[in-house]
Short mmCIF file of C-alpha atoms in Angstrom, two decimals:
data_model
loop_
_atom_site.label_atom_id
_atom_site.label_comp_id
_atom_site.label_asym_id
_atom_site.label_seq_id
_atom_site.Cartn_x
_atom_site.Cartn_y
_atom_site.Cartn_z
CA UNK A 67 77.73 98.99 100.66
CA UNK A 68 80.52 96.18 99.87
CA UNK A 69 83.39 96.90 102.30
CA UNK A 70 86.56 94.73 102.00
CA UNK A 71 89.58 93.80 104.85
CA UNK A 72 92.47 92.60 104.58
CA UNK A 73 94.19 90.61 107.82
CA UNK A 74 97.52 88.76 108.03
CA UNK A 75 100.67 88.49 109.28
CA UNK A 76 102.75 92.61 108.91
CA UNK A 77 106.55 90.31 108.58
CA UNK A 78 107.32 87.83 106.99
CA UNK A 79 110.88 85.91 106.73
CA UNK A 80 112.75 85.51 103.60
CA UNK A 81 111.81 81.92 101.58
CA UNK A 82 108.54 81.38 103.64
CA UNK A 83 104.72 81.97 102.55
CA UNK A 84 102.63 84.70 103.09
CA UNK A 85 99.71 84.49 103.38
CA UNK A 86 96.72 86.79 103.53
CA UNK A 87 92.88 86.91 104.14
CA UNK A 88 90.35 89.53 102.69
CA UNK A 89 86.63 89.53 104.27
CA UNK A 90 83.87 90.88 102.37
CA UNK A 91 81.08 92.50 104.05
CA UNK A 92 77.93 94.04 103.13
CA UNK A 93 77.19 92.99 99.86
CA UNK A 94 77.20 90.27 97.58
CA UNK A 95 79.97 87.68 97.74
CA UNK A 96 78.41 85.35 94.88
CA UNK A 97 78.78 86.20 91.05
CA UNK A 98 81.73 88.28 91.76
CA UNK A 99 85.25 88.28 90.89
CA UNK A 100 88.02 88.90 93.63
CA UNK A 101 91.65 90.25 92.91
CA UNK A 102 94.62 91.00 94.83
CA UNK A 103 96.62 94.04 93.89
CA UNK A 104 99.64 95.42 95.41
CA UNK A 105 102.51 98.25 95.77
CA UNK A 106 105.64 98.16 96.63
CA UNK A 107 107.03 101.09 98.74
CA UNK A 108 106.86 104.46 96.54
CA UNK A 109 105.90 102.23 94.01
CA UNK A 110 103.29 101.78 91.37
CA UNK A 111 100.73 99.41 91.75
CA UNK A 112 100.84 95.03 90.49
CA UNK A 113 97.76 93.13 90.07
CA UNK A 114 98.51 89.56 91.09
CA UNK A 115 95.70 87.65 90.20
CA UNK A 116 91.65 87.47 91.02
CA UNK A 117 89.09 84.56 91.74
CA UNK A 118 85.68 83.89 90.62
CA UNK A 119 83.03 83.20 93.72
CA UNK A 120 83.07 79.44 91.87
CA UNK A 121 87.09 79.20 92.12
CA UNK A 122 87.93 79.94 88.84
CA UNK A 123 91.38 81.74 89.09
CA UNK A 124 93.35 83.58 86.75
CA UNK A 125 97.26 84.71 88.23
CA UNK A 126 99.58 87.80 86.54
CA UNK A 127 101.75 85.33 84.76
CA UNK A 128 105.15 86.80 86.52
CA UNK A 129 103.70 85.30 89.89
CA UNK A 130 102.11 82.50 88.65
CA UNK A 131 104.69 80.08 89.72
CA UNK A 132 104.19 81.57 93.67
CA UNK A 133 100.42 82.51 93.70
CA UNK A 134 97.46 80.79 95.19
CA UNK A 135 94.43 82.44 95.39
CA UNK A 136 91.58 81.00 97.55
CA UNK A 137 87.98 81.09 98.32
CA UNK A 138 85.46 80.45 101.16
CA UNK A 139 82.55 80.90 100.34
CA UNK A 140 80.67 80.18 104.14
CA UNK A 141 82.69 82.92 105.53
CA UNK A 142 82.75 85.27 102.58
CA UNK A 143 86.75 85.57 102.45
CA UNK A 144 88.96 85.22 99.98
CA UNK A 145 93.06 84.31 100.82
CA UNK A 146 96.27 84.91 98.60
CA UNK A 147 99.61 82.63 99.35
CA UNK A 148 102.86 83.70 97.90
CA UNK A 149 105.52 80.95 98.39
CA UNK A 150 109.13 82.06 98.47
CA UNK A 151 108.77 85.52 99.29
CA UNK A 152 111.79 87.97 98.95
CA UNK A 153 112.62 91.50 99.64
CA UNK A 154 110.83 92.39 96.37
CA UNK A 155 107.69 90.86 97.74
CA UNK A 156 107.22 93.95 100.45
CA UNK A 157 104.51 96.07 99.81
CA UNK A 158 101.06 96.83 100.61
CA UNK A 159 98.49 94.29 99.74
CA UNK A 160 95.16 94.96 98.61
CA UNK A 161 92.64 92.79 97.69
CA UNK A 162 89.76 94.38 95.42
CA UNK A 163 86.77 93.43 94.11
CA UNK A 164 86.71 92.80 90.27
CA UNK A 165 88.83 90.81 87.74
CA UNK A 166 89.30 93.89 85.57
CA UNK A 167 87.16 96.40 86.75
CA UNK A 168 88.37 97.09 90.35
CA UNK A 169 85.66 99.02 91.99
CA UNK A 170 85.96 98.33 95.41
CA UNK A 171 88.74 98.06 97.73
CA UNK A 172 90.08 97.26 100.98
CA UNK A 173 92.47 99.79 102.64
CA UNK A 174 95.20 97.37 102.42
CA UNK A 175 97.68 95.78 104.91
CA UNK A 176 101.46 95.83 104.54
CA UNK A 177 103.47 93.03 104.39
CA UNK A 178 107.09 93.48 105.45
CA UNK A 179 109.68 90.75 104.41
CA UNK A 180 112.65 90.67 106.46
CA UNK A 181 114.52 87.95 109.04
CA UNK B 41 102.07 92.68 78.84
CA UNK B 42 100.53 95.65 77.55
CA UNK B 43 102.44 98.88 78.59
CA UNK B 44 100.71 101.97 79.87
CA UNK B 45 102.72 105.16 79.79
CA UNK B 46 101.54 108.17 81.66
CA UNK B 47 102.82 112.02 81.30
CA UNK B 48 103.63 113.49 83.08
CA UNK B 49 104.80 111.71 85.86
CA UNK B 50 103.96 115.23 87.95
CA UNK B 51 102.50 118.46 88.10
CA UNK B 52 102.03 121.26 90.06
CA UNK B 53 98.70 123.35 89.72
CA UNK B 54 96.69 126.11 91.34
CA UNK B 55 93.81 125.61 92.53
CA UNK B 56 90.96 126.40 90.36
CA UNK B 57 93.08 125.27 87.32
CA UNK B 58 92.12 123.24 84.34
CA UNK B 59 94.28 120.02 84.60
CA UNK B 60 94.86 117.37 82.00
CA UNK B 61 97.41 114.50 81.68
CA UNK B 62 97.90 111.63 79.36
CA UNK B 63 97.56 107.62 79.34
CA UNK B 64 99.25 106.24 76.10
CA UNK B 65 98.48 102.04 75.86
CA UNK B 66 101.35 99.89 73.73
CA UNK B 67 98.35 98.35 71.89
CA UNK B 68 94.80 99.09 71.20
CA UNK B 69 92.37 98.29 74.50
CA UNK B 70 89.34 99.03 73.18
CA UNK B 71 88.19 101.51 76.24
CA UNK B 72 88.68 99.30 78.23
CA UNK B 73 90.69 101.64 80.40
CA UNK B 74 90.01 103.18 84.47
CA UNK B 75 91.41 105.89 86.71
CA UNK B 76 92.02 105.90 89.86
CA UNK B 77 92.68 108.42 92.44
CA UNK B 78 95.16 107.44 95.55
CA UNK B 79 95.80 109.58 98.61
CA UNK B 80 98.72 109.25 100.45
CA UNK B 81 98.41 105.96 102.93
CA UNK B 82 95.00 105.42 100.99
CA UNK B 83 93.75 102.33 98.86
CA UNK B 84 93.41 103.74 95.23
CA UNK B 85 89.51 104.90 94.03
CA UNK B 86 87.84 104.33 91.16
CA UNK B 87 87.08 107.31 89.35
CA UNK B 88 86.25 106.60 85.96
CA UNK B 89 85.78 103.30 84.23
CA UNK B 90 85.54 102.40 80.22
CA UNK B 91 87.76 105.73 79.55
CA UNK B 92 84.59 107.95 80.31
CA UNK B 93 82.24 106.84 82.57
CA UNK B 94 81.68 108.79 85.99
CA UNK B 95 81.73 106.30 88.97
CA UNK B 96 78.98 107.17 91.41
CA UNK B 97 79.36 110.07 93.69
CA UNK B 98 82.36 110.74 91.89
CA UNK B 99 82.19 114.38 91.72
CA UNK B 100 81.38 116.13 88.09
CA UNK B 101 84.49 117.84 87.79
CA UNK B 102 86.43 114.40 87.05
CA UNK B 103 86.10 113.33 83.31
CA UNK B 104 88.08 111.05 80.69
CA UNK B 105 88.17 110.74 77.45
CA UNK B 106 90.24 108.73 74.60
CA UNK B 107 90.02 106.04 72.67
CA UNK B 108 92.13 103.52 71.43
CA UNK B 109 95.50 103.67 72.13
CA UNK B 110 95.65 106.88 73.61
CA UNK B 111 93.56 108.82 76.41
CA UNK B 112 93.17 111.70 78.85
CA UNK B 113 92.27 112.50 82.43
CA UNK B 114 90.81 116.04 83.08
CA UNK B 115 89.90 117.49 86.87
CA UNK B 116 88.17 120.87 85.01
CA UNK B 117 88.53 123.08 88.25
CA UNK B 118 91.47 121.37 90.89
CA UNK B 119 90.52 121.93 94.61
CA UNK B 120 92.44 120.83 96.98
CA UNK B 121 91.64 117.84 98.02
CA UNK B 122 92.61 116.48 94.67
CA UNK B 123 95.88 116.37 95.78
CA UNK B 124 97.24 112.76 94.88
CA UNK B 125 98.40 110.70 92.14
CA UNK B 126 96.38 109.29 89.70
CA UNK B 127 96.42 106.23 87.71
CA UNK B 128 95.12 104.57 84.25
CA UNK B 129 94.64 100.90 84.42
CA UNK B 130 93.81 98.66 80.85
CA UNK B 131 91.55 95.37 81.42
CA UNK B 132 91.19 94.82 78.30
CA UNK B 133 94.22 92.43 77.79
CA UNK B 134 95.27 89.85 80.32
CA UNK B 135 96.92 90.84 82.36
CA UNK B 136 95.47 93.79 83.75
CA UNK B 137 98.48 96.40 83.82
CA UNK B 138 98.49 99.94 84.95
CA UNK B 139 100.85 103.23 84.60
CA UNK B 140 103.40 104.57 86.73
CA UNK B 141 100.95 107.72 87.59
CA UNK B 142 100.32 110.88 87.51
CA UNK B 143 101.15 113.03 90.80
CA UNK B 144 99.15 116.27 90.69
CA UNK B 145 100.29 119.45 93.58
CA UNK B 146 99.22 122.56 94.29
#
C-alpha cells in the first residue's frame, strides 16, 4: 500500500521560499507521476503542478513563474519550492500521487506565511 | 482554465436519504472527471474516477454518472459518516481544475 508524507518547515516569512518534501513509501516510486495540490484555509483545493519519476514536470500555469518541482529518485521523495511566497500562499500542502488521476495522498502539512 | 461549477454548494440530509448533486464543466472533458470525499482536517479521497468508476473499497453506495459537460454524484442511502464535502475534479484539460464542492449534513 503506497503511503505518502509530507515534511517541511509549518512558517514561512513573507518573500522567502518554501520549500517542501513528500516521501513515498510502500509502493512503486518508478513509472509514476507526482503532484502537489493544495488549500487555502476554508478554501477549495489548487493543483500546482506534478513530476514524472524521469523529471518531466508540468506546473498550473498561475504558479509557473514560482514553482519547482523536484525528484530523488534514491530516496523516493519528491520536493516543491515556491519562491516569493505571500499571505495567499498559506494553506495546506498535499502532495499526491498522479498527474491527473490523484489516487493517493498524503495527509498534508500546513504551511503558514507570516513574519 | 476549464471551470467546474458544483450545486449546490450545501445540503442538509437525513440519514438514509437518497442524495444527488451536480458537477457542470465550461467545456467538454470527455469523462475525464473524479470525486473526492474530504473530512474535516482530512486529505481528500478518491471516490470515483472517469465519472463512474468505483475506486476500491469504496463502498457500493457511492456512484457517478454524466457525460460530457455535465455530471452527477449520488450517495443512494447517506449514513453518517458521509458527512463532508465532496468534490469533482476534470483531468482532461491541462490544467487539472476542480469545483468549489459540495458540503453534505445531516
Amino acid at each position: 500500500q503506497v503511503q505518502l508524507q509530507e515534511s517541511g518547515p509549518g512558517l514561512v516569512k513573507p518573500s522567502e521560499t518554501l520549500s517542501l518534501t513528500c516521501t513515498v513509501s510502500g509502493g512503486s516510486f518508478s513509472s509514476s507521476y507526482w503532484s502537489w495540490i493544495r488549500q487555502p484555509p476554508g478554501k477549495g483545493l489548487e493543483w500546482i503542478g506534478y513530476i514524472f519519476y524521469s523529471g518531466i514536470t508540468n506546473y498550473n500555469p498561475s504558479l509557473k513563474s514560482r514553482v519547482t518541482i523536484s525528484v530523488d529518485t534514491s530516496k523516493n521523495q519528491f520536493s516543491l519550492k515556491l519562491s516569493s511566497v505571500t499571505a495567499a500562499d498559506t494553506a495546506v500542502y498535499y502532495c499526491a500521487r498522479g498527474g491527473g488521476l490523484l489516487d493517493v495522498w498524503g495527509k498534508g502539512t500546513t504551511v503558514t506565511v507570516s513574519s | 482554465d476549464i471551470q467546474m461549477t458544483q450545486s449546490p454548494s450545501s445540503l442538509s440530509a437525513s440519514v438514509g436519504d437518497r442524495v444527488t448533486f451536480t458537477c457542470q464543466a465550461s467545456q467538454d472533458i470527455n469523462n475525464y472527471l473524479n470525486w473526492f470525499q474530504q473530512k474535516p482536517g482530512k486529505a481528500p479521497k478518491l471516490l470515483i474516477y472517469d465519472a463512474s468508476n468505483l475506486e476500491t473499497g469504496v463502498p457500493s453506495r457511492f456512484s457517478g454518472s454524466g457525460s460530457g459537460t455535465d455530471f452527477t454524484f449520488t450517495i443512494s442511502s447517506l449514513q453518517p459518516e458521509d458527512i463532508a464535502a465532496y468534490y469533482c475534479q476534470q483531468y482532461d484539460d491541462f490544467p487539472p481544475t476542480f469545483g468549489q464542492g459540495t458540503q453534505v449534513d445531516i
